[in-house]
Coordinates of N, CA, C and O in Angstrom, one line a residue:
X248 N 88.6 77.0 89.9 CA 88.6 78.2 89.0 C 88.8 79.5 90.0 O 88.2 79.5 91.0
X249 N 89.7 80.3 89.6 CA 90.1 81.5 90.4 C 89.1 82.6 89.9 O 89.1 83.1 88.8
X250 N 88.3 83.0 91.0 CA 87.4 84.1 90.8 C 87.9 85.4 91.4 O 87.1 86.4 91.3
X251 N 89.0 85.4 91.9 CA 89.6 86.6 92.5 C 89.9 87.8 91.4 O 90.0 87.3 90.3
X252 N 89.9 89.0 91.8 CA 90.3 90.1 90.8 C 91.8 89.9 90.6 O 92.5 89.4 91.4
X253 N 92.2 90.3 89.4 CA 93.6 90.4 89.2 C 94.4 91.2 90.1 O 93.9 92.2 90.6
X254 N 95.6 90.8 90.3 CA 96.5 91.6 91.3 C 96.8 93.0 90.8 O 96.9 93.9 91.6
X255 N 96.8 93.2 89.4 CA 97.1 94.5 88.9 C 96.1 94.7 87.7 O 95.7 94.1 86.9
X256 N 95.4 95.9 88.0 CA 94.6 96.5 86.9 C 95.3 97.3 85.9 O 96.2 98.0 86.3
X257 N 95.0 97.1 84.7 CA 95.6 97.8 83.5 C 94.7 98.9 83.1 O 93.6 98.7 82.9
X258 N 95.1 100.2 83.4 CA 94.3 101.3 83.0 C 95.0 102.2 81.9 O 96.3 102.1 81.9
X259 N 94.4 103.0 81.2 CA 94.9 103.9 80.3 C 94.4 105.3 80.5 O 93.4 105.5 81.1
X260 N 95.2 106.3 80.1 CA 94.9 107.7 80.2 C 95.3 108.6 79.1 O 96.3 108.2 78.4
X261 N 94.5 109.5 78.7 CA 95.0 110.5 77.8 C 95.2 111.8 78.2 O 94.5 112.4 79.0
X262 N 96.4 112.3 77.9 CA 96.9 113.6 78.2 C 96.5 114.5 77.0 O 97.4 114.7 76.2
X263 N 95.4 115.1 76.9 CA 94.9 116.0 76.0 C 95.6 117.3 76.1 O 95.4 118.0 77.1
X264 N 96.3 117.8 74.9 CA 97.1 119.0 75.0 C 96.3 120.1 74.1 O 95.9 119.6 73.0
X265 N 96.2 121.4 74.6 CA 95.7 122.4 74.0 C 96.2 123.7 74.5 O 96.1 123.9 75.7
X266 N 96.9 124.6 73.6 CA 97.2 125.8 74.1 C 98.1 125.9 75.5 O 98.0 126.5 76.4
X267 N 99.1 124.9 75.6 CA 100.0 124.7 76.7 C 99.2 124.4 78.0 O 99.5 124.7 79.0
X268 N 98.0 123.7 77.7 CA 97.2 123.2 79.0 C 96.8 121.8 78.6 O 96.8 121.2 77.5
X269 N 96.5 121.0 79.8 CA 96.1 119.6 79.5 C 94.7 119.6 80.2 O 94.4 120.3 81.2
X270 N 93.9 118.7 79.6 CA 92.5 118.5 80.1 C 92.5 117.6 81.3 O 93.1 116.5 81.3
X271 N 92.0 118.1 82.4 CA 92.0 117.3 83.6 C 90.5 117.0 84.0 O 89.6 117.9 83.7
X272 N 90.2 116.0 84.7 CA 88.7 115.6 85.0 C 88.8 115.5 86.6 O 89.7 115.0 87.2
X273 N 87.7 115.9 87.1 CA 87.5 115.7 88.6 C 86.7 114.5 88.9 O 85.6 114.5 88.4
X274 N 87.3 113.5 89.5 CA 86.5 112.3 89.8 C 85.4 112.5 90.7 O 85.7 113.1 91.8
X275 N 84.3 112.0 90.5 CA 83.1 112.4 91.4 C 83.4 111.6 92.7 O 84.1 110.6 92.9
X276 N 82.9 112.3 93.8 CA 83.1 111.8 95.2 C 82.5 110.3 95.4 O 83.1 109.7 96.4
X277 N 81.7 109.8 94.6 CA 81.1 108.5 94.8 C 82.0 107.4 94.0 O 81.7 106.3 94.0
X278 N 83.1 107.8 93.4 CA 83.9 106.8 92.6 C 84.6 105.8 93.6 O 84.9 106.2 94.6
X279 N 84.7 104.6 93.1 CA 85.3 103.5 93.8 C 86.8 103.8 94.0 O 87.4 103.7 95.1
X280 N 87.4 104.2 93.0 CA 88.9 104.5 93.0 C 89.1 105.9 92.9 O 88.7 106.6 92.0
X281 N 89.9 106.4 93.9 CA 90.4 107.8 93.9 C 89.3 108.7 93.7 O 89.3 109.6 92.9
X282 N 88.4 108.8 94.6 CA 87.1 109.7 94.5 C 87.7 111.1 94.9 O 88.6 111.3 95.6
X283 N 86.9 112.1 94.4 CA 87.1 113.5 94.8 C 88.5 114.0 94.4 O 89.1 114.7 95.3
X284 N 89.1 113.4 93.3 CA 90.4 113.9 93.0 C 90.5 114.3 91.5 O 89.6 113.9 90.7
X285 N 91.5 115.1 91.2 CA 91.6 115.4 89.7 C 92.6 114.5 89.2 O 93.6 113.9 89.8
X286 N 92.2 114.1 87.9 CA 93.1 113.1 87.3 C 93.0 113.2 85.7 O 92.3 114.1 85.2
X287 N 93.8 112.5 85.0 CA 93.7 112.4 83.5 C 92.5 111.7 83.1 O 92.1 110.6 83.7
X288 N 91.9 111.9 81.9 CA 90.7 111.1 81.6 C 91.3 109.8 81.0 O 92.4 109.6 80.5
X289 N 90.4 108.7 81.3 CA 90.7 107.3 80.7 C 90.0 106.4 81.4 O 89.0 106.6 82.1
X290 N 90.5 105.1 81.6 CA 89.8 104.0 82.2 C 90.4 102.7 82.2 O 91.6 102.5 81.8
X291 N 89.7 101.8 82.5 CA 90.2 100.4 82.6 C 90.2 99.8 81.2 O 89.3 99.9 80.4
X292 N 91.2 98.8 81.0 CA 91.3 98.0 79.8 C 90.6 96.8 80.0 O 90.6 96.2 81.1
X293 N 89.6 96.5 79.1 CA 88.8 95.3 79.1 C 89.7 94.1 78.8 O 90.7 94.2 78.1
X294 N 89.3 92.9 79.3 CA 90.0 91.7 79.0 C 90.2 91.5 77.5 O 89.3 91.6 76.7
X295 N 91.4 91.3 76.9 CA 91.7 91.0 75.6 C 91.7 92.3 74.7 O 91.8 92.3 73.5
X296 N 91.4 93.5 75.3 CA 91.4 94.7 74.5 C 92.8 95.4 74.5 O 93.4 95.5 75.5
X297 N 93.2 95.7 73.3 CA 94.5 96.5 73.2 C 94.4 97.8 74.0 O 93.4 98.6 73.9
X298 N 95.5 98.2 74.8 CA 95.3 99.4 75.5 C 95.0 100.7 74.7 O 94.2 101.4 75.2
X299 N 95.6 100.8 73.5 CA 95.2 102.0 72.7 C 93.8 102.0 72.3 O 93.1 103.1 72.3
X300 N 93.2 100.9 71.9 CA 91.7 100.9 71.7 C 91.0 101.2 72.8 O 89.8 101.8 72.8
X301 N 91.5 100.7 74.1 CA 90.7 101.0 75.3 C 90.7 102.6 75.6 O 89.6 103.1 76.0
X302 N 91.8 103.2 75.3 CA 91.8 104.6 75.3 C 90.8 105.3 74.5 O 90.1 106.2 74.9
X303 N 90.8 104.9 73.1 CA 89.9 105.5 72.2 C 88.5 105.4 72.8 O 87.7 106.3 72.7
X304 N 88.0 104.1 73.2 CA 86.8 103.8 73.8 C 86.5 104.7 75.0 O 85.3 105.3 75.0
X305 N 87.4 104.7 75.9 CA 87.1 105.5 77.1 C 86.9 107.0 76.9 O 86.0 107.7 77.5
X306 N 87.8 107.5 76.1 CA 87.6 108.9 75.6 C 86.4 109.3 75.0 O 85.7 110.3 75.2
X307 N 85.9 108.3 74.2 CA 84.6 108.6 73.5 C 83.4 108.5 74.5 O 82.5 109.3 74.5
X308 N 83.5 107.5 75.4 CA 82.4 107.2 76.5 C 82.3 108.5 77.5 O 81.4 108.9 77.7
X309 N 83.5 108.9 77.8 CA 83.6 109.9 79.1 C 83.4 111.4 78.4 O 82.9 112.2 79.0
X310 N 84.1 111.6 77.3 CA 84.2 113.0 76.8 C 83.6 113.3 75.5 O 83.3 114.3 74.9
X311 N 83.1 112.2 74.8 CA 82.3 112.4 73.6 C 83.3 112.7 72.4 O 82.8 113.4 71.4
X312 N 84.6 112.4 72.6 CA 85.6 112.8 71.3 C 86.0 111.4 70.7 O 86.1 110.4 71.4
X313 N 86.4 111.6 69.5 CA 87.2 110.5 68.8 C 88.6 110.9 68.8 O 89.1 111.7 67.9
X314 N 89.5 110.3 69.6 CA 90.9 110.6 69.7 C 91.8 109.8 68.7 O 91.4 108.7 68.5
X315 N 92.8 110.6 68.2 CA 93.8 109.9 67.5 C 95.0 109.3 68.5 O 95.8 110.1 69.0
X316 N 94.9 108.0 68.7 CA 95.9 107.4 69.6 C 96.9 106.8 68.6 O 96.6 105.8 68.1
X317 N 98.1 107.3 68.7 CA 99.1 106.8 67.8 C 100.4 106.5 68.6 O 100.5 107.0 69.9
X318 N 101.4 105.8 68.0 CA 102.6 105.6 68.6 C 102.5 104.8 69.9 O 101.5 104.1 70.2
X319 N 103.6 104.9 70.7 CA 103.7 104.2 72.1 C 103.1 105.2 73.1 O 103.2 106.5 72.9
X320 N 102.8 104.6 74.2 CA 102.4 105.7 75.3 C 103.7 106.5 75.6 O 104.8 106.2 75.5
X321 N 103.3 107.7 76.2 CA 104.2 108.7 76.5 C 105.0 108.3 77.9 O 106.1 108.6 78.1
X322 N 104.1 107.8 78.7 CA 104.6 107.3 80.1 C 103.9 106.1 80.6 O 102.7 105.9 80.1
X323 N 104.4 105.5 81.5 CA 103.9 104.4 82.3 C 104.0 104.7 83.7 O 105.0 105.1 84.2
X324 N 103.0 104.5 84.4 CA 102.8 104.8 85.9 C 102.6 103.4 86.5 O 101.4 102.8 86.2
X325 N 103.4 103.1 87.5 CA 103.1 101.8 88.3 C 102.6 102.3 89.6 O 103.4 102.9 90.3
X326 N 101.5 101.6 90.0 CA 101.0 101.7 91.3 C 101.1 100.4 92.0 O 101.5 99.3 91.4
X327 N 100.6 100.3 93.3 CA 100.7 99.1 94.0 C 99.8 98.0 93.4 O 100.1 96.7 93.4
X328 N 98.6 98.5 92.8 CA 97.7 97.4 92.2 C 97.3 97.8 90.8 O 96.3 97.4 90.4
X329 N 98.1 98.7 90.1 CA 97.7 99.1 88.7 C 98.9 99.4 88.0 O 99.9 99.8 88.5
X330 N 98.6 99.5 86.7 CA 99.7 100.0 85.8 C 98.8 100.8 84.8 O 97.9 100.3 84.2
X331 N 99.3 102.0 84.6 CA 98.6 103.1 83.8 C 99.6 103.5 82.6 O 100.7 103.8 83.0
X332 N 99.1 103.2 81.4 CA 99.8 103.8 80.1 C 99.2 105.0 79.9 O 97.9 105.1 79.8
X333 N 99.9 106.1 79.6 CA 99.5 107.4 79.3 C 100.0 107.8 77.8 O 101.2 107.8 77.6
X334 N 99.0 108.2 77.1 CA 99.4 108.8 75.7 C 99.1 110.3 75.7 O 98.2 110.8 76.3
X335 N 100.0 111.0 75.0 CA 99.7 112.4 74.7 C 98.9 112.4 73.5 O 99.2 111.8 72.4
X336 N 97.7 113.3 73.6 CA 96.7 113.3 72.5 C 96.7 114.8 72.1 O 96.3 115.7 72.8
X337 N 97.1 115.0 70.7 CA 97.1 116.3 70.3 C 95.9 116.5 69.2 O 95.6 117.6 68.9
X338 N 95.5 115.3 68.7 CA 94.4 115.5 67.7 C 93.2 114.6 68.0 O 93.3 113.4 68.4
X339 N 92.0 115.3 67.9 CA 90.7 114.5 68.2 C 89.7 115.2 67.5 O 89.8 116.4 67.1
X340 N 88.5 114.5 67.3 CA 87.4 115.1 66.6 C 86.3 115.3 67.8 O 86.0 114.4 68.5
X341 N 85.8 116.4 67.7 CA 84.7 116.8 68.7 C 85.3 117.6 69.9 O 86.5 117.8 69.9
X342 N 84.4 118.2 70.6 CA 84.8 119.0 71.8 C 84.6 118.3 73.1 O 83.5 117.8 73.4
X343 N 85.6 118.1 73.9 CA 85.4 117.4 75.2 C 84.4 118.0 76.0 O 84.2 119.1 76.2
X344 N 83.4 117.0 76.5 CA 82.3 117.4 77.2 C 82.1 116.2 78.3 O 82.5 115.1 78.0
X345 N 81.7 116.6 79.5 CA 81.4 115.6 80.5 C 80.2 114.8 80.1 O 79.0 115.4 80.2
X346 N 80.3 113.6 79.8 CA 79.3 112.7 79.3 C 78.6 112.0 80.5 O 77.6 111.4 80.2
X347 N 79.2 111.8 81.5 CA 78.7 110.9 82.7 C 79.1 111.6 83.9 O 80.2 111.4 84.4
X348 N 78.2 112.3 84.7 CA 78.5 113.0 86.0 C 78.8 111.9 87.0 O 79.2 112.3 88.1
X349 N 78.4 110.7 86.8 CA 78.8 109.6 87.8 C 80.3 109.5 87.8 O 80.9 109.0 88.8
X350 N 80.9 109.6 86.7 CA 82.3 109.4 86.5 C 83.1 110.7 87.1 O 84.0 110.6 87.9
X351 N 82.7 111.8 86.4 CA 83.4 113.0 86.7 C 82.4 114.2 86.9 O 81.3 114.2 86.3
X352 N 82.8 115.2 87.8 CA 81.8 116.2 88.0 C 82.3 117.6 87.5 O 81.6 118.5 87.7
X353 N 83.5 117.6 86.9 CA 84.0 118.7 86.3 C 85.2 118.4 85.4 O 85.8 117.4 85.5
X354 N 85.4 119.3 84.5 CA 86.5 119.3 83.5 C 87.1 120.6 83.5 O 86.6 121.6 83.6
X355 N 88.5 120.5 83.3 CA 89.3 121.9 83.2 C 90.5 121.7 82.5 O 91.2 120.7 82.6
X356 N 90.9 122.8 81.7 CA 92.1 122.8 80.9 C 93.1 123.6 82.0 O 92.9 124.8 82.2
X357 N 94.1 122.7 82.4 CA 95.1 123.4 83.5 C 96.5 123.2 83.0 O 96.8 122.3 82.2
X358 N 97.3 124.1 83.5 CA 98.9 124.1 83.4 C 99.2 123.4 84.5 O 98.6 123.1 85.6
X359 N 100.5 122.8 84.5 CA 101.2 122.1 85.6 C 101.2 122.9 86.9 O 100.8 122.3 87.9
X360 N 101.6 124.2 86.8 CA 101.5 125.1 88.0 C 100.1 125.2 88.7 O 100.0 125.3 89.9
X361 N 99.1 125.1 87.8 CA 97.7 125.3 88.3 C 97.2 124.0 89.1 O 96.2 124.0 89.8
X362 N 98.0 122.9 89.0 CA 97.7 121.8 89.8 C 98.0 121.9 91.2 O 97.6 121.2 92.2
X363 N 98.9 122.8 91.6 CA 99.4 123.0 93.0 C 98.2 123.3 93.9 O 97.3 124.1 93.5
X364 N 98.1 122.6 95.0 CA 97.0 122.7 95.8 C 95.9 121.9 95.5 O 94.8 121.9 96.4
X365 N 95.6 121.2 94.3 CA 94.5 120.5 94.0 C 94.8 119.0 94.7 O 95.9 118.6 94.7
X366 N 93.7 118.4 95.0 CA 93.9 116.9 95.3 C 93.9 116.1 94.1 O 93.0 116.0 93.3
X367 N 95.1 115.4 94.0 CA 95.4 114.7 92.7 C 95.2 113.1 92.9 O 95.4 112.7 94.1
X368 N 94.8 112.4 91.9 CA 94.6 110.9 92.0 C 96.0 110.4 92.1 O 96.2 109.3 92.8
X369 N 97.0 111.1 91.7 CA 98.5 110.5 91.7 C 99.5 111.6 91.8 O 99.2 112.7 91.1
X370 N 100.4 111.6 92.8 CA 101.2 112.7 92.9 C 102.3 113.0 91.7 O 103.0 113.9 91.6
X371 N 102.4 112.0 90.8 CA 103.2 112.2 89.7 C 102.6 112.9 88.5 O 103.2 113.3 87.5
X372 N 101.3 113.3 88.6 CA 100.6 114.0 87.5 C 101.3 115.4 87.2 O 101.5 115.5 85.9
X373 N 101.7 116.3 88.1 CA 102.3 117.5 87.8 C 103.5 117.3 86.9 O 103.7 118.0 85.9
X374 N 104.3 116.3 87.2 CA 105.7 116.2 86.4 C 105.3 115.7 85.1 O 106.0 116.0 84.1
X375 N 104.3 114.8 85.0 CA 103.9 114.2 83.7 C 103.3 115.5 82.8 O 103.7 115.5 81.6
X376 N 102.5 116.2 83.4 CA 102.0 117.3 82.6 C 103.1 118.3 82.1 O 103.1 118.7 81.0
X377 N 104.0 118.6 83.1 CA 105.1 119.5 82.9 C 105.9 119.0 81.6 O 106.2 119.6 80.6
X378 N 106.2 117.7 81.6 CA 107.1 117.0 80.6 C 106.3 117.1 79.3 O 106.9 117.3 78.2
X379 N 105.1 116.7 79.3 CA 104.2 116.6 78.1 C 104.0 117.9 77.5 O 104.1 118.1 76.3
X380 N 103.7 119.0 78.3 CA 103.4 120.3 77.8 C 104.7 120.9 77.2 O 104.8 121.7 76.3
X381 N 106.0 120.7 78.0 CA 107.2 121.2 77.4 C 107.5 120.6 76.1 O 108.0 121.2 75.1
X382 N 107.2 119.3 75.9 CA 107.5 118.5 74.7 C 106.7 119.0 73.5 O 107.1 118.9 72.4
X383 N 105.6 119.6 73.8 CA 104.7 120.1 72.8 C 105.0 121.4 72.3 O 104.3 122.0 71.4
X384 N 106.0 122.1 72.9 CA 106.2 123.5 72.4 C 107.0 123.6 71.2 O 107.7 122.8 70.8

């Protein structure tokens, strides 16, 4: 029986758009993966869970919102040990709020230029925000 971790983690993220800004979360310094960085909200897909369902679950757990996740992902980001599917989210119920300070210690609505100088979980985030925010105009 193989008890090793899978070679690739499947993660999902939501790029929530509002007034030409995207919601970013600051990962707590104690996080195992990418601590003390700014990132899109989301998380790991559970075994057997459809990725879109995982995103709805993660956004409810982390932000207290019920997101409408429709269509196909906006983008896919491949890392050395992960694959991240990213959906653009324009509709949700509730107001995003930090539900677990062990996950994130700050939330901010930012534009792509405002990411300059911030420590990011992935260097591709600014171009993803730029593309998603431009598409939403």
